[in-house]
CSV table of N, CA, C and O in Angstrom, one decimal:
chain,number,residue,atom,x,y,z
A,1,LYS,N,4.1,-12.1,-3.1
A,1,LYS,CA,2.9,-12.7,-2.5
A,1,LYS,C,1.7,-12.1,-3.2
A,1,LYS,O,1.7,-11.0,-3.6
A,2,THR,N,0.7,-12.9,-3.3
A,2,THR,CA,-0.6,-12.4,-3.8
A,2,THR,C,-1.5,-12.0,-2.6
A,2,THR,O,-1.2,-12.5,-1.4
A,3,LEU,N,-2.5,-11.3,-2.8
A,3,LEU,CA,-3.4,-10.9,-1.7
A,3,LEU,C,-4.1,-12.1,-1.1
A,3,LEU,O,-4.2,-12.2,0.1
A,4,SER,N,-4.4,-13.1,-1.9
A,4,SER,CA,-5.0,-14.3,-1.4
A,4,SER,C,-4.1,-15.2,-0.5
A,4,SER,O,-4.5,-16.0,0.2
A,5,SER,N,-2.8,-15.0,-0.7
A,5,SER,CA,-1.8,-15.8,0.1
A,5,SER,C,-1.5,-15.2,1.5
A,5,SER,O,-0.8,-15.8,2.2
A,6,ARG,N,-2.1,-14.1,1.8
A,6,ARG,CA,-1.8,-13.4,3.1
A,6,ARG,C,-2.5,-14.1,4.3
A,6,ARG,O,-2.2,-13.8,5.4
A,7,GLY,N,-3.4,-15.0,4.0
A,7,GLY,CA,-4.0,-15.8,5.1
A,7,GLY,C,-5.2,-15.1,5.8
A,7,GLY,O,-5.5,-13.9,5.5
A,8,ALA,N,-5.8,-15.8,6.7
A,8,ALA,CA,-7.0,-15.2,7.4
A,8,ALA,C,-6.7,-14.9,8.8
A,8,ALA,O,-5.6,-15.2,9.3
A,9,GLY,N,-7.6,-14.3,9.5
A,9,GLY,CA,-7.5,-14.1,10.9
A,9,GLY,C,-7.6,-12.7,11.3
A,9,GLY,O,-8.7,-12.3,11.9
A,10,LYS,N,-6.7,-11.9,11.1
A,10,LYS,CA,-6.7,-10.5,11.6
A,10,LYS,C,-7.4,-9.6,10.6
A,10,LYS,O,-7.4,-9.8,9.4
A,11,ALA,N,-8.0,-8.5,11.2
A,11,ALA,CA,-8.6,-7.5,10.3
A,11,ALA,C,-7.6,-6.8,9.4
A,11,ALA,O,-6.5,-6.6,9.8
A,12,ARG,N,-8.0,-6.6,8.2
A,12,ARG,CA,-7.1,-6.0,7.2
A,12,ARG,C,-7.8,-5.0,6.4
A,12,ARG,O,-8.9,-5.1,6.0
A,13,LEU,N,-7.1,-3.9,6.1
A,13,LEU,CA,-7.6,-2.8,5.3
A,13,LEU,C,-6.7,-2.7,4.1
A,13,LEU,O,-5.4,-2.6,4.2
A,14,TYR,N,-7.2,-2.8,2.9
A,14,TYR,CA,-6.5,-2.7,1.6
A,14,TYR,C,-6.7,-1.3,1.1
A,14,TYR,O,-7.8,-0.9,0.9
A,15,VAL,N,-5.6,-0.6,0.8
A,15,VAL,CA,-5.7,0.7,0.2
A,15,VAL,C,-5.0,0.7,-1.2
A,15,VAL,O,-3.9,0.3,-1.3
A,16,SER,N,-5.8,1.1,-2.2
A,16,SER,CA,-5.3,1.1,-3.5
A,16,SER,C,-4.3,2.3,-3.7
A,16,SER,O,-4.7,3.5,-3.3
A,17,MET,N,-3.1,2.1,-4.2
A,17,MET,CA,-2.1,3.1,-4.3
A,17,MET,C,-1.6,3.2,-5.8
A,17,MET,O,-1.8,2.4,-6.6
A,18,SER,N,-0.9,4.4,-6.0
A,18,SER,CA,-0.3,4.6,-7.3
A,18,SER,C,0.8,5.6,-7.0
A,18,SER,O,0.7,6.5,-6.2
A,19,THR,N,1.9,5.4,-7.8
A,19,THR,CA,3.1,6.3,-7.6
A,19,THR,C,2.8,7.7,-8.2
A,19,THR,O,3.5,8.7,-7.8
A,20,SER,N,1.9,7.8,-9.1
A,20,SER,CA,1.7,9.1,-9.8
A,20,SER,C,0.3,9.7,-9.6
A,20,SER,O,0.0,10.7,-10.2
A,21,CYS,N,-0.5,9.1,-8.7
A,21,CYS,CA,-1.9,9.6,-8.5
A,21,CYS,C,-1.9,10.9,-7.6
A,21,CYS,O,-1.4,10.8,-6.5
A,22,PRO,N,-2.4,12.0,-8.1
A,22,PRO,CA,-2.5,13.2,-7.3
A,22,PRO,C,-3.2,13.0,-6.0
A,22,PRO,O,-2.8,13.6,-5.0
A,23,GLY,N,-4.2,12.2,-6.0
A,23,GLY,CA,-5.0,11.9,-4.8
A,23,GLY,C,-4.1,11.2,-3.7
A,23,GLY,O,-4.2,11.5,-2.5
A,24,VAL,N,-3.4,10.2,-4.2
A,24,VAL,CA,-2.5,9.5,-3.3
A,24,VAL,C,-1.5,10.4,-2.7
A,24,VAL,O,-1.2,10.4,-1.5
A,25,ASN,N,-0.8,11.1,-3.6
A,25,ASN,CA,0.2,12.1,-3.2
A,25,ASN,C,-0.3,13.1,-2.2
A,25,ASN,O,0.5,13.5,-1.3
A,26,ALA,N,-1.5,13.5,-2.4
A,26,ALA,CA,-2.1,14.5,-1.5
A,26,ALA,C,-2.3,14.0,-0.1
A,26,ALA,O,-2.4,14.7,0.9
A,27,TYR,N,-2.5,12.7,0.0
A,27,TYR,CA,-2.9,12.0,1.3
A,27,TYR,C,-1.8,11.2,1.9
A,27,TYR,O,-2.1,10.4,2.8
A,28,VAL,N,-0.6,11.3,1.5
A,28,VAL,CA,0.5,10.4,2.0
A,28,VAL,C,0.6,10.5,3.5
A,28,VAL,O,0.6,9.5,4.2
A,29,GLU,N,0.7,11.7,4.0
A,29,GLU,CA,0.8,11.8,5.5
A,29,GLU,C,-0.4,11.3,6.3
A,29,GLU,O,-0.2,10.6,7.3
A,30,ARG,N,-1.5,11.5,5.7
A,30,ARG,CA,-2.8,11.0,6.4
A,30,ARG,C,-2.8,9.4,6.3
A,30,ARG,O,-3.2,8.8,7.3
A,31,LEU,N,-2.3,8.9,5.2
A,31,LEU,CA,-2.3,7.4,5.1
A,31,LEU,C,-1.3,6.8,6.0
A,31,LEU,O,-1.6,5.7,6.6
A,32,LYS,N,-0.2,7.5,6.2
A,32,LYS,CA,0.8,6.9,7.2
A,32,LYS,C,0.2,7.0,8.6
A,32,LYS,O,0.4,6.0,9.4
A,33,GLN,N,-0.5,8.1,8.9
A,33,GLN,CA,-1.1,8.2,10.3
A,33,GLN,C,-2.2,7.2,10.5
A,33,GLN,O,-2.3,6.5,11.5
A,34,LEU,N,-3.0,7.0,9.4
A,34,LEU,CA,-4.0,6.0,9.5
A,34,LEU,C,-3.4,4.6,9.7
A,34,LEU,O,-4.0,3.8,10.6
A,35,ASP,N,-2.3,4.3,9.1
A,35,ASP,CA,-1.7,3.0,9.3
A,35,ASP,C,-1.3,2.8,10.8
A,35,ASP,O,-1.5,1.8,11.4
A,36,LEU,N,-0.6,3.9,11.3
A,36,LEU,CA,-0.2,3.8,12.7
A,36,LEU,C,-1.4,3.7,13.7
A,36,LEU,O,-1.4,2.9,14.6
A,37,ASP,N,-2.5,4.4,13.4
A,37,ASP,CA,-3.6,4.4,14.3
A,37,ASP,C,-4.3,3.0,14.3
A,37,ASP,O,-4.7,2.5,15.3
A,38,LEU,N,-4.4,2.5,13.1
A,38,LEU,CA,-5.1,1.2,12.9
A,38,LEU,C,-4.3,0.1,13.5
A,38,LEU,O,-4.8,-0.9,14.0
A,39,ALA,N,-2.9,0.2,13.4
A,39,ALA,CA,-2.1,-0.9,13.9
A,39,ALA,C,-2.3,-1.0,15.4
A,39,ALA,O,-2.2,-2.1,16.0
A,40,LYS,N,-2.5,0.1,16.1
A,40,LYS,CA,-2.7,0.1,17.5
A,40,LYS,C,-4.0,-0.6,17.9
A,40,LYS,O,-4.2,-1.1,19.0
A,41,LYS,N,-4.9,-0.7,16.9
A,41,LYS,CA,-6.2,-1.4,17.1
A,41,LYS,C,-6.2,-2.8,16.6
A,41,LYS,O,-7.2,-3.5,16.5
A,42,GLY,N,-5.0,-3.3,16.1
A,42,GLY,CA,-4.9,-4.6,15.6
A,42,GLY,C,-5.3,-4.8,14.2
A,42,GLY,O,-5.5,-5.9,13.7
A,43,VAL,N,-5.4,-3.7,13.4
A,43,VAL,CA,-5.8,-3.8,12.0
A,43,VAL,C,-4.5,-3.7,11.1
A,43,VAL,O,-3.8,-2.7,11.3
A,44,GLU,N,-4.3,-4.6,10.2
A,44,GLU,CA,-3.2,-4.5,9.3
A,44,GLU,C,-3.6,-3.8,8.1
A,44,GLU,O,-4.7,-4.0,7.5
A,45,VAL,N,-2.8,-2.8,7.7
A,45,VAL,CA,-3.0,-2.0,6.5
A,45,VAL,C,-2.1,-2.6,5.4
A,45,VAL,O,-0.9,-2.8,5.7
A,46,VAL,N,-2.6,-2.8,4.2
A,46,VAL,CA,-1.8,-3.3,3.1
A,46,VAL,C,-2.0,-2.3,2.0
A,46,VAL,O,-3.1,-2.1,1.5
A,47,PHE,N,-0.9,-1.7,1.5
A,47,PHE,CA,-1.0,-0.8,0.4
A,47,PHE,C,-0.8,-1.6,-0.9
A,47,PHE,O,0.2,-2.2,-1.1
A,48,VAL,N,-1.8,-1.5,-1.7
A,48,VAL,CA,-1.9,-2.3,-2.9
A,48,VAL,C,-1.6,-1.4,-4.2
A,48,VAL,O,-2.3,-0.4,-4.3
A,49,TYR,N,-0.7,-1.8,-4.9
A,49,TYR,CA,-0.3,-1.1,-6.2
A,49,TYR,C,-0.8,-1.9,-7.4
A,49,TYR,O,-0.1,-2.8,-7.8
A,50,PRO,N,-2.0,-1.6,-7.9
A,50,PRO,CA,-2.6,-2.5,-9.0
A,50,PRO,C,-2.2,-2.0,-10.4
A,50,PRO,O,-2.6,-2.7,-11.3
A,51,ASN,N,-1.6,-0.9,-10.5
A,51,ASN,CA,-1.3,-0.4,-11.9
A,51,ASN,C,-0.2,-1.1,-12.6
A,51,ASN,O,0.9,-1.1,-12.3
A,52,TYR,N,-0.6,-1.8,-13.7
A,52,TYR,CA,0.3,-2.6,-14.4
A,52,TYR,C,1.3,-1.8,-15.3
A,52,TYR,O,2.3,-2.3,-15.7
A,53,THR,N,1.0,-0.5,-15.5
A,53,THR,CA,1.8,0.4,-16.3
A,53,THR,C,3.0,0.9,-15.4
A,53,THR,O,3.9,1.5,-16.0
A,54,GLU,N,2.9,0.8,-14.1
A,54,GLU,CA,4.0,1.3,-13.3
A,54,GLU,C,5.0,0.1,-13.0
A,54,GLU,O,4.5,-1.0,-12.6
A,55,LYS,N,6.2,0.3,-13.1
A,55,LYS,CA,7.2,-0.7,-12.9
A,55,LYS,C,7.3,-1.0,-11.4
A,55,LYS,O,7.1,-0.2,-10.5
A,56,LEU,N,7.6,-2.3,-11.1
A,56,LEU,CA,7.7,-2.7,-9.7
A,56,LEU,C,8.7,-1.9,-8.9
A,56,LEU,O,8.5,-1.5,-7.8
A,57,GLU,N,9.9,-1.6,-9.6
A,57,GLU,CA,10.9,-0.9,-8.9
A,57,GLU,C,10.4,0.5,-8.5
A,57,GLU,O,10.8,1.0,-7.5
A,58,ALA,N,9.6,1.1,-9.4
A,58,ALA,CA,9.1,2.5,-9.1
A,58,ALA,C,8.1,2.4,-7.9
A,58,ALA,O,8.1,3.3,-7.1
A,59,LYS,N,7.3,1.4,-7.9
A,59,LYS,CA,6.4,1.2,-6.7
A,59,LYS,C,7.1,1.0,-5.4
A,59,LYS,O,6.8,1.6,-4.4
A,60,GLU,N,8.2,0.1,-5.5
A,60,GLU,CA,9.0,-0.1,-4.3
A,60,GLU,C,9.7,1.2,-3.8
A,60,GLU,O,9.7,1.5,-2.6
A,61,LYS,N,10.2,1.9,-4.7
A,61,LYS,CA,10.9,3.2,-4.4
A,61,LYS,C,10.0,4.2,-3.8
A,61,LYS,O,10.2,4.8,-2.8
A,62,PHE,N,8.8,4.3,-4.4
A,62,PHE,CA,7.8,5.3,-3.9
A,62,PHE,C,7.4,4.9,-2.5
A,62,PHE,O,7.3,5.7,-1.6
A,63,HIS,N,7.1,3.6,-2.3
A,63,HIS,CA,6.7,3.1,-1.0
A,63,HIS,C,7.7,3.4,0.1
A,63,HIS,O,7.4,3.9,1.2
A,64,LYS,N,9.0,3.1,-0.3
A,64,LYS,CA,10.1,3.4,0.7
A,64,LYS,C,10.3,4.9,0.9
A,64,LYS,O,10.5,5.3,2.0
A,65,ASP,N,10.4,5.6,-0.2
A,65,ASP,CA,10.7,7.1,-0.1
A,65,ASP,C,9.6,7.8,0.7
A,65,ASP,O,9.9,8.8,1.4
A,66,GLN,N,8.4,7.3,0.6
A,66,GLN,CA,7.3,8.0,1.4
A,66,GLN,C,7.3,7.6,2.8
A,66,GLN,O,6.6,8.2,3.7
A,67,GLY,N,8.0,6.5,3.2
A,67,GLY,CA,8.2,6.1,4.6
A,67,GLY,C,7.0,5.3,5.1
A,67,GLY,O,6.7,5.3,6.3
A,68,PHE,N,6.3,4.6,4.2
A,68,PHE,CA,5.1,3.8,4.7
A,68,PHE,C,5.6,2.6,5.5
A,68,PHE,O,6.5,1.9,5.1
A,69,ALA,N,5.0,2.4,6.6
A,69,ALA,CA,5.3,1.3,7.5
A,69,ALA,C,4.5,0.1,7.1
A,69,ALA,O,5.0,-1.1,7.3
A,70,ALA,N,3.4,0.3,6.5
A,70,ALA,CA,2.5,-0.8,6.1
A,70,ALA,C,3.1,-1.7,5.0
A,70,ALA,O,4.0,-1.3,4.3
A,71,ARG,N,2.5,-2.9,4.9
A,71,ARG,CA,3.0,-3.8,3.9
A,71,ARG,C,2.7,-3.2,2.5
A,71,ARG,O,1.7,-2.5,2.3
A,72,PHE,N,3.4,-3.8,1.6
A,72,PHE,CA,3.3,-3.4,0.1
A,72,PHE,C,2.9,-4.7,-0.6
A,72,PHE,O,3.3,-5.8,-0.4
A,73,ALA,N,1.9,-4.5,-1.5
A,73,ALA,CA,1.5,-5.6,-2.4
A,73,ALA,C,1.3,-5.1,-3.8
A,73,ALA,O,0.8,-4.0,-4.0
A,74,GLU,N,1.8,-5.8,-4.8
A,74,GLU,CA,1.6,-5.5,-6.1
A,74,GLU,C,0.5,-6.5,-6.6
A,74,GLU,O,0.6,-7.7,-6.4
A,75,ASP,N,-0.5,-6.0,-7.3
A,75,ASP,CA,-1.7,-6.8,-7.7
A,75,ASP,C,-2.1,-6.4,-9.1
A,75,ASP,O,-3.2,-6.0,-9.3
A,76,VAL,N,-1.2,-6.6,-10.0
A,76,VAL,CA,-1.5,-6.2,-11.4
A,76,VAL,C,-2.5,-7.1,-12.1
A,76,VAL,O,-3.1,-6.8,-13.1
A,77,ASP,N,-2.7,-8.3,-11.5
A,77,ASP,CA,-3.7,-9.2,-12.1
A,77,ASP,C,-5.0,-9.3,-11.4
A,77,ASP,O,-5.8,-10.1,-11.6
A,78,ALA,N,-5.2,-8.3,-10.5
A,78,ALA,CA,-6.5,-8.2,-9.7
A,78,ALA,C,-6.8,-9.5,-9.0
A,78,ALA,O,-7.9,-10.0,-9.0
A,79,LYS,N,-5.8,-10.0,-8.2
A,79,LYS,CA,-6.1,-11.3,-7.5
A,79,LYS,C,-6.2,-10.9,-6.0
A,79,LYS,O,-6.3,-11.6,-5.2
């Protein structure tokens, strides 16, 4: 899916992610908690992996291994 295909309606927070970013890795636990906290308020969190140099399989594995509950989106074309 593309970001534009997700539809309208509910509040949504997009968080730019990377499998190798030290900043992302330093905040994994906080990002998971933020997702849980915002879900209780009806806000959907979508973790967006825009880096075209990272393979989709690596992004999916990172997302799963870190235990993120929020949705995953790959957006290498900035759509």
